[in-house]
């Protein structure tokens, strides 16, 4: 009976996590002003309830509890949650770390003794009773590989944005020798060779090959994020110059590989993007690779499934954001010796990131909208309004804002251009979930920045990204 109740608790927590993650888009579905206060209250209530219930499942390793923890970590902190209340509970970073530990535990599960410092116990493996069914075992192993790569994506993103070491992957000393990253490199080499004719003679982007290109690029994007995280580690932990320059060279090589292998094909997709479906537009802008859309003749389905996980992993915006974060880390570490070599790269990436945001503002997606109790209709909203990772968009906006202020102060931008570009960033923030505290804070920082420019006074310090 205790096991049955535990299973029910895990299921309830996962269901609540899905609701809490999705609640930020309620204002798009119910746009009546009468619903606004109720929506805000519901979003805050769901966030509080989920964080409280996560305590009950955090010590029960399974894929459902792992997913619940990941989902909570991606929920924007509601505007009604004070910093004091936020500090009195589980933080998002801890949830990510706990979920990654679940992945490690589940992948290492076997019938053996486990010693944890306070007890010795026999690890039970309930799946073992079903593994005699060959088809079940094959399907389970395939799904487990997909889950692992999803977790590796979270792990890499967390190490880059939270300035922590990876749990599922090595850091500066040894990451390139791991099979995961060698697989990404090998598959990119194969994709490069197989698409040589596309780059030489051109390619007409169709639904099928556009999604193939997007999915392949998403894998290399993850490797670029990994290199950037390792470079931040080298700078953060004071490694010698040889180590820093070695990983810096790897980062530059990864960027060059992206530009050679994927950028020409992505440009071809961009030229035909208005002729493609709204789902493909969404994948191009935010790069959402989907397993079901992969039909690679030159690679086995297993290889692509292994590293294109169904977590709707952003690539275009994420790729450029990664480089901006990496450059920001060099600037913070005052490494002008290597930063000076990336002046052109930074300029190009800032321009590309701005283009991504403009594309997300000017292209729309059709979603259902509820009117009244029973009547349903459809509305179109800008792509940026349904971005599943608004905190990444906020980070991109903040880094672009800082770059624009830098260029304005050095005379590279005139006031009219600065105000026009910043208006685009403000439009982007206005379309993100307004119930998110990070969105609200970004808008407030932008307002203060404009006030400081119009009424210059004492130096207010470098804004936090």
Tab-separated table of C-alpha atoms in Angstrom:
chain	number	residue	atom	x	y	z
A	1	UNK	CA	0.000	0.000	0.000
A	2	UNK	CA	2.868	2.358	0.774
A	3	UNK	CA	4.338	1.754	-2.697
A	4	UNK	CA	0.971	2.427	-4.335
A	5	UNK	CA	0.627	5.732	-2.488
A	6	UNK	CA	4.188	6.675	-3.444
A	7	UNK	CA	3.398	6.071	-7.131
A	8	UNK	CA	0.269	8.203	-6.859
A	9	UNK	CA	2.237	10.998	-5.221
A	10	UNK	CA	4.820	10.959	-8.015
A	11	UNK	CA	2.069	11.048	-10.654
A	12	UNK	CA	0.318	13.926	-8.906
A	13	UNK	CA	3.558	15.877	-8.656
A	14	UNK	CA	4.354	15.397	-12.357
A	15	UNK	CA	0.846	16.504	-13.317
A	16	UNK	CA	1.205	19.566	-11.121
A	17	UNK	CA	4.636	20.300	-12.621
A	18	UNK	CA	3.163	20.254	-16.139
A	19	UNK	CA	0.382	22.617	-15.066
A	20	UNK	CA	2.808	24.958	-13.298
A	21	UNK	CA	5.157	25.040	-16.289
A	22	UNK	CA	2.270	25.764	-18.686
A	23	UNK	CA	0.426	28.328	-16.566
A	24	UNK	CA	2.545	31.253	-17.802
A	25	UNK	CA	0.646	31.142	-21.119
A	26	UNK	CA	-2.800	31.444	-19.556
A	27	UNK	CA	-2.935	35.181	-20.423
A	28	UNK	CA	-2.633	34.230	-24.109
A	29	UNK	CA	-5.542	31.799	-23.889
A	30	UNK	CA	-7.802	33.900	-21.640
A	31	UNK	CA	-7.270	37.548	-22.541
A	32	UNK	CA	-10.234	39.003	-20.674
A	33	UNK	CA	-9.179	41.619	-18.072
A	34	UNK	CA	-11.532	39.868	-15.645
A	35	UNK	CA	-9.266	36.834	-15.679
A	36	UNK	CA	-5.985	38.700	-15.085
A	37	UNK	CA	-6.048	38.788	-11.276
A	38	UNK	CA	-7.253	35.189	-11.060
A	39	UNK	CA	-4.510	34.051	-13.449
A	40	UNK	CA	-1.800	35.782	-11.427
A	41	UNK	CA	-3.117	34.233	-8.224
A	42	UNK	CA	-3.324	30.779	-9.805
A	43	UNK	CA	0.225	30.973	-11.214
A	44	UNK	CA	1.621	31.913	-7.809
A	45	UNK	CA	-0.427	29.209	-6.078
A	46	UNK	CA	0.751	26.511	-8.485
A	47	UNK	CA	4.392	27.566	-8.029
A	48	UNK	CA	4.129	27.448	-4.227
A	49	UNK	CA	2.282	24.122	-4.228
A	50	UNK	CA	4.710	22.414	-6.591
A	51	UNK	CA	7.800	23.565	-4.691
A	52	UNK	CA	6.274	22.246	-1.483
A	53	UNK	CA	5.351	18.873	-2.996
A	54	UNK	CA	8.771	18.369	-4.612
A	55	UNK	CA	10.170	17.679	-1.146
A	56	UNK	CA	8.047	14.511	-1.038
A	57	UNK	CA	9.503	13.020	-4.221
A	58	UNK	CA	13.020	14.402	-4.310
A	59	UNK	CA	14.411	11.216	-2.716
A	60	UNK	CA	12.482	8.845	-5.007
A	61	UNK	CA	14.619	8.425	-8.152
A	62	UNK	CA	12.482	7.771	-11.211
A	63	UNK	CA	12.031	9.451	-14.570
A	64	UNK	CA	8.756	11.088	-13.550
A	65	UNK	CA	10.257	12.740	-10.483
A	66	UNK	CA	13.284	13.734	-12.570
A	67	UNK	CA	11.017	15.441	-15.109
A	68	UNK	CA	9.065	17.168	-12.332
A	69	UNK	CA	12.279	18.656	-10.971
A	70	UNK	CA	13.426	19.799	-14.427
A	71	UNK	CA	10.064	21.412	-15.164
A	72	UNK	CA	10.037	23.319	-11.881
A	73	UNK	CA	13.539	24.600	-12.592
A	74	UNK	CA	12.253	26.124	-15.859
A	75	UNK	CA	9.214	27.817	-14.332
A	76	UNK	CA	9.708	31.594	-14.134
A	77	UNK	CA	9.501	32.851	-10.547
A	78	UNK	CA	6.131	34.654	-10.330
A	79	UNK	CA	6.119	38.387	-9.675
A	80	UNK	CA	4.258	37.901	-6.387
A	81	UNK	CA	7.027	35.770	-4.869
A	82	UNK	CA	9.316	37.893	-2.717
A	83	UNK	CA	13.035	37.235	-2.542
A	84	UNK	CA	12.610	36.202	1.091
A	85	UNK	CA	9.996	33.602	0.156
A	86	UNK	CA	12.166	32.402	-2.716
A	87	UNK	CA	15.099	31.905	-0.341
A	88	UNK	CA	12.991	29.835	2.061
A	89	UNK	CA	12.617	26.833	-0.206
A	90	UNK	CA	14.182	24.697	-2.916
A	91	UNK	CA	15.957	26.827	-5.553
A	92	UNK	CA	15.864	26.006	-9.259
A	93	UNK	CA	19.570	25.167	-9.356
A	94	UNK	CA	19.155	22.574	-6.598
A	95	UNK	CA	16.270	20.971	-8.518
A	96	UNK	CA	18.442	20.642	-11.618
A	97	UNK	CA	21.257	19.079	-9.595
A	98	UNK	CA	18.834	16.640	-7.903
A	99	UNK	CA	17.296	15.683	-11.257
A	100	UNK	CA	20.735	15.025	-12.736
A	101	UNK	CA	21.576	12.812	-9.777
A	102	UNK	CA	18.366	10.874	-10.486
A	103	UNK	CA	19.615	10.311	-14.035
A	104	UNK	CA	22.947	9.020	-12.739
A	105	UNK	CA	21.221	6.711	-10.244
A	106	UNK	CA	18.791	5.288	-12.801
A	107	UNK	CA	21.461	4.648	-15.421
A	108	UNK	CA	23.693	2.929	-12.873
A	109	UNK	CA	20.870	0.858	-11.373
A	110	UNK	CA	21.758	-2.786	-10.856
A	111	UNK	CA	21.291	-5.581	-8.347
A	112	UNK	CA	24.146	-4.957	-5.970
A	113	UNK	CA	24.935	-3.561	-2.545
A	114	UNK	CA	24.923	0.181	-2.114
A	115	UNK	CA	26.813	1.957	0.663
A	116	UNK	CA	25.848	5.571	1.203
A	117	UNK	CA	27.696	6.388	4.425
A	118	UNK	CA	24.761	5.743	6.744
A	119	UNK	CA	23.383	2.410	5.573
A	120	UNK	CA	23.980	-0.576	3.309
A	121	UNK	CA	21.082	-1.843	1.236
A	122	UNK	CA	20.259	-3.999	-1.767
A	123	UNK	CA	19.220	-1.960	-4.780
A	124	UNK	CA	15.989	-3.282	-6.257
A	125	UNK	CA	15.407	-3.205	-9.984
A	126	UNK	CA	11.721	-3.464	-10.795
A	127	UNK	CA	12.403	-3.193	-14.524
A	128	UNK	CA	14.383	-6.435	-14.429
A	129	UNK	CA	11.223	-8.564	-14.268
A	130	UNK	CA	10.133	-7.213	-17.666
A	131	UNK	CA	13.421	-7.185	-19.549
A	132	UNK	CA	12.842	-10.705	-20.800
A	133	UNK	CA	10.561	-9.111	-23.381
A	134	UNK	CA	13.004	-8.160	-26.118
A	135	UNK	CA	10.860	-5.461	-27.704
A	136	UNK	CA	10.236	-3.801	-24.362
A	137	UNK	CA	13.943	-3.790	-23.609
A	138	UNK	CA	14.780	-2.250	-26.992
A	139	UNK	CA	12.151	0.468	-26.609
A	140	UNK	CA	13.201	1.175	-23.043
A	141	UNK	CA	16.879	1.515	-23.935
A	142	UNK	CA	16.031	3.822	-26.827
A	143	UNK	CA	13.886	6.013	-24.596
A	144	UNK	CA	16.544	5.988	-21.887
A	145	UNK	CA	19.105	7.269	-24.409
A	146	UNK	CA	16.775	10.100	-25.390
A	147	UNK	CA	16.269	10.981	-21.711
A	148	UNK	CA	20.006	10.924	-21.113
A	149	UNK	CA	20.655	13.387	-23.925
A	150	UNK	CA	17.870	15.605	-22.658
A	151	UNK	CA	19.553	15.521	-19.235
A	152	UNK	CA	22.944	16.211	-20.816
A	153	UNK	CA	21.412	19.311	-22.412
A	154	UNK	CA	20.122	20.514	-19.037
A	155	UNK	CA	23.462	19.695	-17.430
A	156	UNK	CA	25.443	21.640	-20.032
A	157	UNK	CA	23.077	24.607	-19.912
A	158	UNK	CA	23.177	24.631	-16.112
A	159	UNK	CA	26.981	24.549	-15.971
A	160	UNK	CA	27.157	27.505	-18.374
A	161	UNK	CA	24.477	29.693	-16.822
A	162	UNK	CA	24.922	28.801	-13.135
A	163	UNK	CA	28.746	28.685	-13.293
A	164	UNK	CA	28.903	25.162	-11.896
A	165	UNK	CA	30.655	21.981	-12.980
A	166	UNK	CA	28.739	19.387	-14.957
A	167	UNK	CA	27.504	16.267	-13.189
A	168	UNK	CA	27.048	14.055	-16.251
A	169	UNK	CA	30.138	15.163	-18.127
A	170	UNK	CA	33.763	15.985	-17.431
A	171	UNK	CA	35.026	19.532	-17.343
A	172	UNK	CA	38.252	21.074	-18.576
A	173	UNK	CA	40.266	17.931	-17.979
A	174	UNK	CA	38.844	15.220	-20.197
A	175	UNK	CA	35.511	16.254	-21.725
A	176	UNK	CA	36.704	15.845	-25.322
A	177	UNK	CA	37.534	12.180	-24.768
A	178	UNK	CA	34.026	11.271	-23.624
A	179	UNK	CA	31.897	9.189	-25.983
A	180	UNK	CA	28.987	11.657	-25.875
A	181	UNK	CA	30.960	14.544	-27.333
A	182	UNK	CA	32.889	12.296	-29.729
A	183	UNK	CA	29.531	11.092	-31.070
A	184	UNK	CA	28.403	14.671	-31.712
A	185	UNK	CA	31.671	15.387	-33.520
A	186	UNK	CA	31.419	12.216	-35.625
A	187	UNK	CA	27.812	12.836	-36.625
A	188	UNK	CA	28.646	16.415	-37.582
A	189	UNK	CA	31.536	15.186	-39.745
A	190	UNK	CA	29.188	12.725	-41.481
A	191	UNK	CA	26.521	15.393	-41.952
A	192	UNK	CA	29.141	17.783	-43.371
A	193	UNK	CA	30.273	15.221	-45.951
A	194	UNK	CA	26.748	14.178	-46.905
A	195	UNK	CA	25.570	17.764	-47.429
A	196	UNK	CA	28.613	18.990	-49.372
A	197	UNK	CA	26.583	19.171	-52.573
A	198	UNK	CA	23.952	21.327	-50.833
A	199	UNK	CA	26.593	23.860	-49.879
A	200	UNK	CA	28.297	23.883	-53.294
A	201	UNK	CA	25.233	23.905	-55.555
A	202	UNK	CA	22.576	25.256	-53.236
A	203	UNK	CA	19.497	23.602	-51.787
A	204	UNK	CA	15.787	24.368	-51.915
A	205	UNK	CA	14.550	24.223	-48.345
A	206	UNK	CA	11.566	21.914	-47.942
A	207	UNK	CA	9.779	20.869	-44.771
A	208	UNK	CA	11.809	17.657	-44.645
A	209	UNK	CA	15.340	18.881	-45.327
A	210	UNK	CA	14.826	22.103	-43.327
A	211	UNK	CA	13.995	20.040	-40.256
A	212	UNK	CA	16.960	17.757	-40.958
A	213	UNK	CA	19.280	20.777	-41.032
A	214	UNK	CA	17.760	22.260	-37.881
A	215	UNK	CA	18.027	18.968	-35.997
A	216	UNK	CA	21.647	18.431	-37.003
A	217	UNK	CA	22.586	21.993	-36.054
A	218	UNK	CA	20.990	21.528	-32.633
A	219	UNK	CA	23.496	18.819	-31.765
A	220	UNK	CA	26.497	20.967	-32.640
A	221	UNK	CA	24.973	23.871	-30.723
A	222	UNK	CA	25.111	21.709	-27.598
A	223	UNK	CA	28.817	21.108	-28.154
A	224	UNK	CA	29.383	24.862	-28.513
A	225	UNK	CA	27.589	25.367	-25.184
A	226	UNK	CA	29.849	22.741	-23.642
A	227	UNK	CA	33.013	24.431	-24.898
A	228	UNK	CA	31.787	27.783	-23.599
A	229	UNK	CA	31.041	26.255	-20.179
A	230	UNK	CA	34.514	24.709	-20.055
A	231	UNK	CA	36.100	28.040	-20.999
A	232	UNK	CA	34.197	29.734	-18.166
A	233	UNK	CA	35.457	27.002	-15.851
A	234	UNK	CA	39.055	27.638	-16.901
A	235	UNK	CA	38.672	31.374	-16.305
A	236	UNK	CA	36.751	30.945	-13.060
A	237	UNK	CA	39.106	28.470	-11.431
A	238	UNK	CA	42.345	30.171	-12.386
A	239	UNK	CA	43.872	27.582	-14.690
A	240	UNK	CA	47.146	28.483	-16.363
A	241	UNK	CA	47.262	30.328	-19.662
A	242	UNK	CA	48.033	27.186	-21.647
A	243	UNK	CA	44.787	25.575	-20.468
A	244	UNK	CA	42.781	28.740	-21.108
A	245	UNK	CA	44.188	29.156	-24.609
A	246	UNK	CA	43.659	25.470	-25.387
A	247	UNK	CA	39.933	25.586	-24.571
A	248	UNK	CA	39.634	29.026	-26.203
A	249	UNK	CA	41.001	27.477	-29.402
A	250	UNK	CA	38.418	24.695	-29.103
A	251	UNK	CA	35.678	27.314	-28.778
A	252	UNK	CA	36.896	29.186	-31.858
A	253	UNK	CA	37.100	25.917	-33.810
A	254	UNK	CA	33.544	24.999	-32.765
A	255	UNK	CA	32.278	28.381	-33.982
A	256	UNK	CA	34.142	27.955	-37.282
A	257	UNK	CA	32.666	24.464	-37.718
A	258	UNK	CA	29.161	25.854	-37.208
A	259	UNK	CA	29.802	28.607	-39.751
A	260	UNK	CA	31.190	26.180	-42.328
A	261	UNK	CA	28.803	23.245	-41.935
A	262	UNK	CA	25.508	24.744	-40.822
A	263	UNK	CA	25.318	28.474	-41.491
A	264	UNK	CA	25.041	28.228	-45.329
A	265	UNK	CA	22.255	25.670	-44.964
A	266	UNK	CA	20.482	27.718	-42.299
A	267	UNK	CA	20.656	30.764	-44.584
A	268	UNK	CA	19.026	28.666	-47.316
A	269	UNK	CA	16.265	27.782	-44.870
A	270	UNK	CA	15.876	31.453	-43.969
A	271	UNK	CA	15.381	32.444	-47.617
A	272	UNK	CA	12.461	30.001	-47.915
A	273	UNK	CA	11.175	30.347	-44.364
A	274	UNK	CA	7.952	32.159	-45.368
A	275	UNK	CA	7.016	29.190	-47.575
A	276	UNK	CA	7.361	26.691	-44.715
A	277	UNK	CA	4.859	25.749	-42.020
A	278	UNK	CA	4.498	27.700	-38.820
A	279	UNK	CA	6.013	24.813	-36.876
A	280	UNK	CA	9.147	24.909	-39.031
A	281	UNK	CA	9.317	28.690	-38.607
A	282	UNK	CA	9.225	28.146	-34.874
A	283	UNK	CA	11.980	25.561	-35.099
A	284	UNK	CA	14.118	27.860	-37.242
A	285	UNK	CA	13.706	30.861	-34.954
A	286	UNK	CA	14.074	28.990	-31.692
A	287	UNK	CA	15.259	25.717	-33.263
A	288	UNK	CA	12.976	23.008	-31.958
A	289	UNK	CA	14.245	19.681	-33.377
A	290	UNK	CA	11.670	16.902	-33.196
A	291	UNK	CA	12.589	13.221	-33.325
A	292	UNK	CA	9.663	12.287	-35.542
A	293	UNK	CA	10.835	14.698	-38.261
A	294	UNK	CA	14.235	13.091	-38.708
A	295	UNK	CA	14.629	10.922	-41.791
A	296	UNK	CA	18.371	10.679	-42.368
A	297	UNK	CA	19.341	8.200	-45.050
A	298	UNK	CA	23.052	8.541	-44.394
A	299	UNK	CA	22.876	8.054	-40.634
A	300	UNK	CA	21.160	5.407	-38.598
A	301	UNK	CA	18.038	6.597	-36.780
A	302	UNK	CA	19.633	5.461	-33.524
A	303	UNK	CA	22.568	7.856	-33.898
A	304	UNK	CA	20.330	10.844	-34.499
A	305	UNK	CA	17.904	9.822	-31.757
A	306	UNK	CA	20.809	9.663	-29.338
A	307	UNK	CA	21.564	13.334	-29.550
A	308	UNK	CA	18.384	15.025	-30.794
A	309	UNK	CA	16.266	14.835	-27.672
A	310	UNK	CA	12.582	15.833	-27.583
A	311	UNK	CA	13.143	18.676	-25.144
A	312	UNK	CA	12.576	21.225	-27.920
A	313	UNK	CA	16.119	22.391	-27.631
A	314	UNK	CA	16.624	25.939	-28.965
A	315	UNK	CA	19.545	26.405	-31.317
A	316	UNK	CA	19.680	29.686	-33.254
A	317	UNK	CA	18.996	31.991	-30.334
A	318	UNK	CA	20.814	29.652	-27.960
A	319	UNK	CA	23.852	29.419	-30.188
A	320	UNK	CA	24.319	33.166	-30.347
A	321	UNK	CA	23.406	33.618	-26.671
A	322	UNK	CA	26.092	31.093	-25.754
A	323	UNK	CA	28.772	33.131	-27.522
A	324	UNK	CA	27.556	36.330	-25.882
A	325	UNK	CA	27.725	34.675	-22.445
A	326	UNK	CA	31.217	33.370	-23.201
A	327	UNK	CA	32.419	36.813	-24.295
A	328	UNK	CA	30.799	38.387	-21.234
A	329	UNK	CA	32.759	35.954	-19.041
A	330	UNK	CA	36.021	36.975	-20.744
A	331	UNK	CA	35.141	40.615	-20.191
A	332	UNK	CA	34.404	39.992	-16.507
A	333	UNK	CA	37.740	38.164	-16.175
A	334	UNK	CA	39.454	41.120	-17.917
A	335	UNK	CA	41.057	38.786	-20.468
A	336	UNK	CA	41.565	41.447	-23.115
A	337	UNK	CA	44.289	39.321	-24.718
A	338	UNK	CA	41.705	36.860	-26.041
A	339	UNK	CA	38.711	39.203	-25.996
A	340	UNK	CA	40.325	41.475	-28.596
A	341	UNK	CA	40.411	38.553	-31.012
A	342	UNK	CA	36.612	38.236	-30.868
A	343	UNK	CA	35.610	41.814	-31.676
A	344	UNK	CA	34.269	40.886	-35.116
A	345	UNK	CA	32.650	37.711	-33.778
A	346	UNK	CA	30.881	39.670	-31.032
A	347	UNK	CA	29.589	42.216	-33.527
A	348	UNK	CA	28.267	39.493	-35.837
A	349	UNK	CA	26.667	37.552	-32.979
A	350	UNK	CA	24.971	40.637	-31.572
A	351	UNK	CA	23.535	41.371	-35.016
A	352	UNK	CA	22.378	37.779	-35.488
A	353	UNK	CA	20.779	37.686	-32.040
A	354	UNK	CA	18.890	40.890	-32.802
A	355	UNK	CA	17.723	39.375	-36.098
A	356	UNK	CA	16.427	36.330	-34.215
A	357	UNK	CA	14.380	38.560	-31.931
A	358	UNK	CA	13.040	40.586	-34.871
A	359	UNK	CA	12.051	37.353	-36.615
A	360	UNK	CA	10.287	36.211	-33.453
A	361	UNK	CA	8.396	39.509	-33.306
A	362	UNK	CA	7.376	39.683	-36.969
A	363	UNK	CA	6.359	36.034	-37.505
A	364	UNK	CA	3.292	34.587	-35.868
A	365	UNK	CA	1.930	31.289	-34.601
A	366	UNK	CA	-1.718	30.244	-34.404
A	367	UNK	CA	-2.960	29.017	-31.028
A	368	UNK	CA	-6.427	28.238	-29.634
A	369	UNK	CA	-8.087	30.834	-27.435
A	370	UNK	CA	-10.943	30.305	-25.019
A	371	UNK	CA	-13.844	32.764	-25.019
A	372	UNK	CA	-16.399	32.162	-22.329
A	373	UNK	CA	-17.006	28.687	-20.963
A	374	UNK	CA	-17.422	26.704	-24.155
A	375	UNK	CA	-16.571	28.797	-27.199
A	376	UNK	CA	-13.124	28.256	-28.705
A	377	UNK	CA	-11.476	30.352	-31.406
A	378	UNK	CA	-7.962	30.852	-32.751
A	379	UNK	CA	-5.594	33.808	-32.504
A	380	UNK	CA	-2.134	34.497	-33.882
A	381	UNK	CA	0.658	35.616	-31.585
A	382	UNK	CA	4.329	36.457	-32.280
A	383	UNK	CA	6.644	33.477	-31.992
A	384	UNK	CA	8.513	35.062	-29.093
A	385	UNK	CA	5.292	35.046	-27.031
A	386	UNK	CA	5.302	31.239	-26.846
A	387	UNK	CA	9.020	30.728	-26.290
A	388	UNK	CA	9.381	27.933	-23.719
A	389	UNK	CA	12.593	29.431	-22.319
A	390	UNK	CA	11.766	33.109	-21.649
A	391	UNK	CA	14.679	33.405	-19.220
A	392	UNK	CA	17.058	32.800	-22.133
A	393	UNK	CA	15.335	35.530	-24.135
A	394	UNK	CA	15.678	37.861	-21.140
A	395	UNK	CA	19.402	37.065	-20.930
A	396	UNK	CA	19.803	37.779	-24.646
A	397	UNK	CA	17.969	41.101	-24.253
A	398	UNK	CA	20.145	42.136	-21.306
A	399	UNK	CA	23.403	41.286	-23.085
A	400	UNK	CA	22.290	43.103	-26.234
A	401	UNK	CA	21.256	46.099	-24.144
A	402	UNK	CA	24.696	46.248	-22.545
A	403	UNK	CA	26.350	45.946	-25.955
A	404	UNK	CA	24.262	48.770	-27.379
A	405	UNK	CA	25.118	51.031	-24.467
A	406	UNK	CA	28.795	50.214	-24.974
A	407	UNK	CA	28.636	51.051	-28.679
A	408	UNK	CA	26.691	54.252	-27.996
A	409	UNK	CA	29.225	55.426	-25.430
A	410	UNK	CA	32.097	54.776	-27.867
A	411	UNK	CA	30.342	56.584	-30.708
A	412	UNK	CA	29.575	53.477	-32.818
A	413	UNK	CA	25.812	54.037	-32.509
A	414	UNK	CA	23.941	57.309	-32.805
A	415	UNK	CA	21.058	58.104	-30.475
A	416	UNK	CA	18.334	57.456	-33.040
A	417	UNK	CA	19.658	53.984	-33.873
A	418	UNK	CA	20.109	53.174	-30.186
A	419	UNK	CA	16.532	54.145	-29.360
A	420	UNK	CA	15.180	52.125	-32.300
A	421	UNK	CA	17.102	48.993	-31.304
A	422	UNK	CA	16.156	49.326	-27.655
A	423	UNK	CA	12.497	49.716	-28.622
A	424	UNK	CA	12.746	46.280	-30.283
A	425	UNK	CA	14.150	44.816	-27.070
A	426	UNK	CA	11.351	46.421	-25.050
A	427	UNK	CA	8.752	44.995	-27.451
A	428	UNK	CA	10.314	41.574	-26.886
A	429	UNK	CA	10.083	41.925	-23.112
A	430	UNK	CA	6.464	43.040	-23.401
A	431	UNK	CA	5.583	39.793	-25.198
A	432	UNK	CA	7.225	37.506	-22.626
A	433	UNK	CA	5.140	36.251	-19.675
A	434	UNK	CA	4.446	39.323	-17.571
A	435	UNK	CA	3.892	37.120	-14.526
A	436	UNK	CA	7.637	36.342	-14.546
A	437	UNK	CA	9.712	38.249	-12.026
A	438	UNK	CA	12.812	38.113	-14.245
A	439	UNK	CA	10.866	39.754	-17.072
A	440	UNK	CA	9.633	42.456	-14.710
A	441	UNK	CA	13.159	43.063	-13.396
A	442	UNK	CA	14.572	43.284	-16.928
A	443	UNK	CA	11.976	45.897	-17.861
A	444	UNK	CA	12.774	47.879	-14.721
A	445	UNK	CA	16.512	47.731	-15.460
A	446	UNK	CA	15.813	48.947	-18.999
A	447	UNK	CA	13.728	51.837	-17.675
A	448	UNK	CA	16.476	52.864	-15.249
A	449	UNK	CA	19.055	52.638	-18.031
A	450	UNK	CA	17.045	55.038	-20.206
A	451	UNK	CA	16.566	57.415	-17.265
A	452	UNK	CA	20.285	57.338	-16.522
A	453	UNK	CA	21.117	58.105	-20.162
A	454	UNK	CA	18.639	60.989	-20.309
A	455	UNK	CA	19.678	62.313	-16.899
A	456	UNK	CA	23.351	61.367	-16.441
A	457	UNK	CA	24.540	61.238	-12.846
A	458	UNK	CA	26.864	59.149	-10.707
A	459	UNK	CA	27.970	55.839	-12.194
A	460	UNK	CA	25.401	53.160	-11.266
A	461	UNK	CA	27.633	50.169	-11.977
A	462	UNK	CA	27.443	47.339	-14.464
A	463	UNK	CA	24.013	45.751	-14.718
A	464	UNK	CA	23.664	42.120	-13.726
A	465	UNK	CA	22.819	39.671	-16.476
